[in-house]
Amino acid sequence: MLRFFNTLTGKKQAFKPIKKSEVGMYTCGPTVYDYAHIGNYRTFLFEDILRRYLKYKGYKVTQVMNLTDVDDKIIKKCDEQKIGLKEFTEKYTKAFFEDLDALNIQRAEYYPRATEFIARMVEITNMLLKKRIAYKTEDGIYYKITRFKKYGKLSKVEVKSLEAGASGRMRTDEYAKENVQDFALWKYWTKEDGEVFWETELGKGRPGWHIECSAMSTHFLGEQFDIHTGGVDNMFPHHENEIAQSEAAFGKKFVNYWLHSEHLLVEGQKMSKSLGNFYTLRGLLAKGYHGQTIRYALMSAHYKQKLNFSFMSLDSSKNAIERLKEFVRRLDVAEGKQNPKITKITDKAKKNFEKAMDDDLEISKALAAVFELVNKVNKEIDKNGLNIDDSLELKKTMNEFDSVLGLGLLEKEELDEEIIKLAAQREEARKQKEFAKADRIREEIKKKGYIIDDTDKGPVLKRA
Ligand code: AMP
Ligand code: ZN
């Protein structure tokens, strides 16, 4: 039975979606104002594993991930760099999708951009104004949190601090728990906003960050849906405010299960530019680490634990993947009689894998089940070889595991970038008729475990 730790109730609960076999899931996406860092990808990978496991369990998943392409931070950066909003955010949106591919993160069904849903934000703000839950001031339209009795139910912000702060208002999108205050739904234009504004019936201005997610989630998934996720930093004020907006406007429970992932630390410390331990995904790729290795390092701890990222963890991830791939390669040799132990080992591994994942996505236990299978089957192959039917069964099982892990274990081997570069250098040397050099490079490639076949369509690289 699949169970999740639900932040809303503070308990692990059996997962029961609204529709029997379909799941609606909203995941707060990136603010596209910079290249996303590995902390962001820790969260996006947790969400990818969640999505993949729901599909493994047979659910039809509709996932929506928004792209925050207008907010305080973006406007500030556009102003600093004297660049238009659209041009600025497109650059980082494109980079984001490239990163998703590098990490083999499955695409969500929808990636709405906030700037394309202004009308819906206006509509919800109007509903809140009509209900006198929102009010107008000289600088914008605010949400009156004392009008929503359940305010604080997600993040458990204290009612005491709520009362103390409730007289004030917060125009900025992000603020600390000590500042429980009315927040902006619509911000009237100021000259700092420059070209960024919409002329709407609410006045000339732009939306607050929180209303963006209430608008986009309910547009695609309905006024009530199953799962909402994000990193812990999103819990307050962002998600608390999303609940307040949506439930007050639509008069029903907004989301049934809230899942929050813990933050990533680097070598035991908070990742920050000033500490010099800040890494974007592309930074790591440029250092020569493979996307799969980074994926493994960022996803292999339980999502509710702080994940300590280190270069050592990348090395051990690389080894772990290599062991899995080596195992899958071994399955290609098939001979002899069927071994009844193989089915037993496979069944047990599957049971343990599912038991672990069913228990709030205990990924490290699930991985342990996979490695147990690898170790045991390796011993069996050493002793008895491997029969074709056993091999097929094992491949099928590894494929099922990998539909969740996303490591591309059964895909064709990708060639090492370094080898590709060397092959190109050799081709160039041949073209220049520097044959001694070309031969030297061929030898170097051979030492790395590849051979080059010169065909009439050009050179082809193969594993030796
Ligand atoms: P942002 O682009 O800042 O809105 O963040 C996108 C997602 O990444 C959100 O779900 C955040 O909660 C999450 N996030 C931000 N920083 C970290 C971090 N250091 N570790 C894990 N997740 C993070
Ligand atoms: Zn959001």
CSV table of C-alpha atoms and ligand atoms in Angstrom, one decimal, residues 27-34 36-44 47 65-66 68 71 73 174 209 229-235 238-239 260-265 270-271 307, ligand 1:
chain,number,residue,atom,x,y,z
A,27,THR,CA,5.0,20.8,-8.7
A,28,CYS,CA,6.3,24.4,-8.1
A,29,GLY,CA,8.8,24.9,-10.9
A,30,PRO,CA,11.8,27.1,-11.3
A,31,THR,CA,12.0,30.8,-11.2
A,32,VAL,CA,13.7,31.3,-14.6
A,33,TYR,CA,16.1,34.1,-13.6
A,34,ASP,CA,19.4,32.1,-13.5
A,36,ALA,CA,19.1,26.3,-11.8
A,37,HIS,CA,21.4,24.9,-9.1
A,38,ILE,CA,21.8,21.3,-7.9
A,39,GLY,CA,19.6,22.1,-4.9
A,40,ASN,CA,16.7,22.8,-7.3
A,41,TYR,CA,17.4,19.6,-9.1
A,42,ARG,CA,17.4,17.6,-5.9
A,43,THR,CA,13.8,18.7,-5.6
A,44,PHE,CA,12.9,18.2,-9.2
A,47,GLU,CA,9.4,14.9,-8.0
A,65,MET,CA,5.1,22.3,-13.3
A,66,ASN,CA,4.9,26.1,-13.6
A,68,THR,CA,7.8,31.5,-12.7
A,71,ASP,CA,8.5,38.0,-9.9
A,73,LYS,CA,13.9,38.8,-8.5
A,174,GLU,CA,9.4,35.8,0.1
A,209,TRP,CA,4.1,35.2,-6.8
A,229,THR,CA,5.1,19.3,-3.9
A,230,GLY,CA,8.0,21.6,-3.5
A,231,GLY,CA,11.1,22.1,-1.4
A,232,VAL,CA,10.8,22.9,2.3
A,233,ASP,CA,11.5,26.6,1.6
A,234,ASN,CA,8.2,26.7,-0.4
A,235,MET,CA,6.1,25.6,2.6
A,238,HIS,CA,4.3,30.3,-0.6
A,239,HIS,CA,2.2,27.1,-0.1
A,260,HIS,CA,8.1,18.6,0.8
A,261,SER,CA,11.7,17.7,0.1
A,262,GLU,CA,14.5,18.7,2.3
A,263,HIS,CA,17.3,20.9,1.2
A,264,LEU,CA,20.6,19.9,-0.3
A,265,LEU,CA,23.9,20.7,1.5
A,270,LYS,CA,24.4,25.4,3.1
A,271,MET,CA,25.1,26.0,-0.6
A,307,LEU,CA,21.2,15.5,1.3
B,1,AMP,P1,13.1,28.4,-7.1
B,1,AMP,O1,13.6,28.5,-8.5
B,1,AMP,O2,14.0,29.1,-6.1
B,1,AMP,O3,11.6,28.9,-7.0
B,1,AMP,O4,13.1,26.9,-6.6
B,1,AMP,C1,12.6,25.8,-7.4
B,1,AMP,C2,12.5,24.6,-6.5
B,1,AMP,O5,13.8,24.2,-5.9
B,1,AMP,C3,11.6,24.8,-5.3
B,1,AMP,O6,10.8,23.7,-5.1
B,1,AMP,C4,12.5,25.0,-4.1
B,1,AMP,O7,11.9,24.6,-2.9
B,1,AMP,C5,13.7,24.1,-4.5
B,1,AMP,N1,15.0,24.5,-3.8
B,1,AMP,C6,15.5,25.7,-3.8
B,1,AMP,N2,16.7,25.6,-3.1
B,1,AMP,C7,16.9,24.3,-2.8
B,1,AMP,C8,18.0,23.5,-2.1
B,1,AMP,N3,19.1,24.1,-1.7
B,1,AMP,N4,17.8,22.2,-2.0
B,1,AMP,C9,16.7,21.6,-2.4
B,1,AMP,N5,15.7,22.2,-3.1
B,1,AMP,C10,15.8,23.6,-3.2
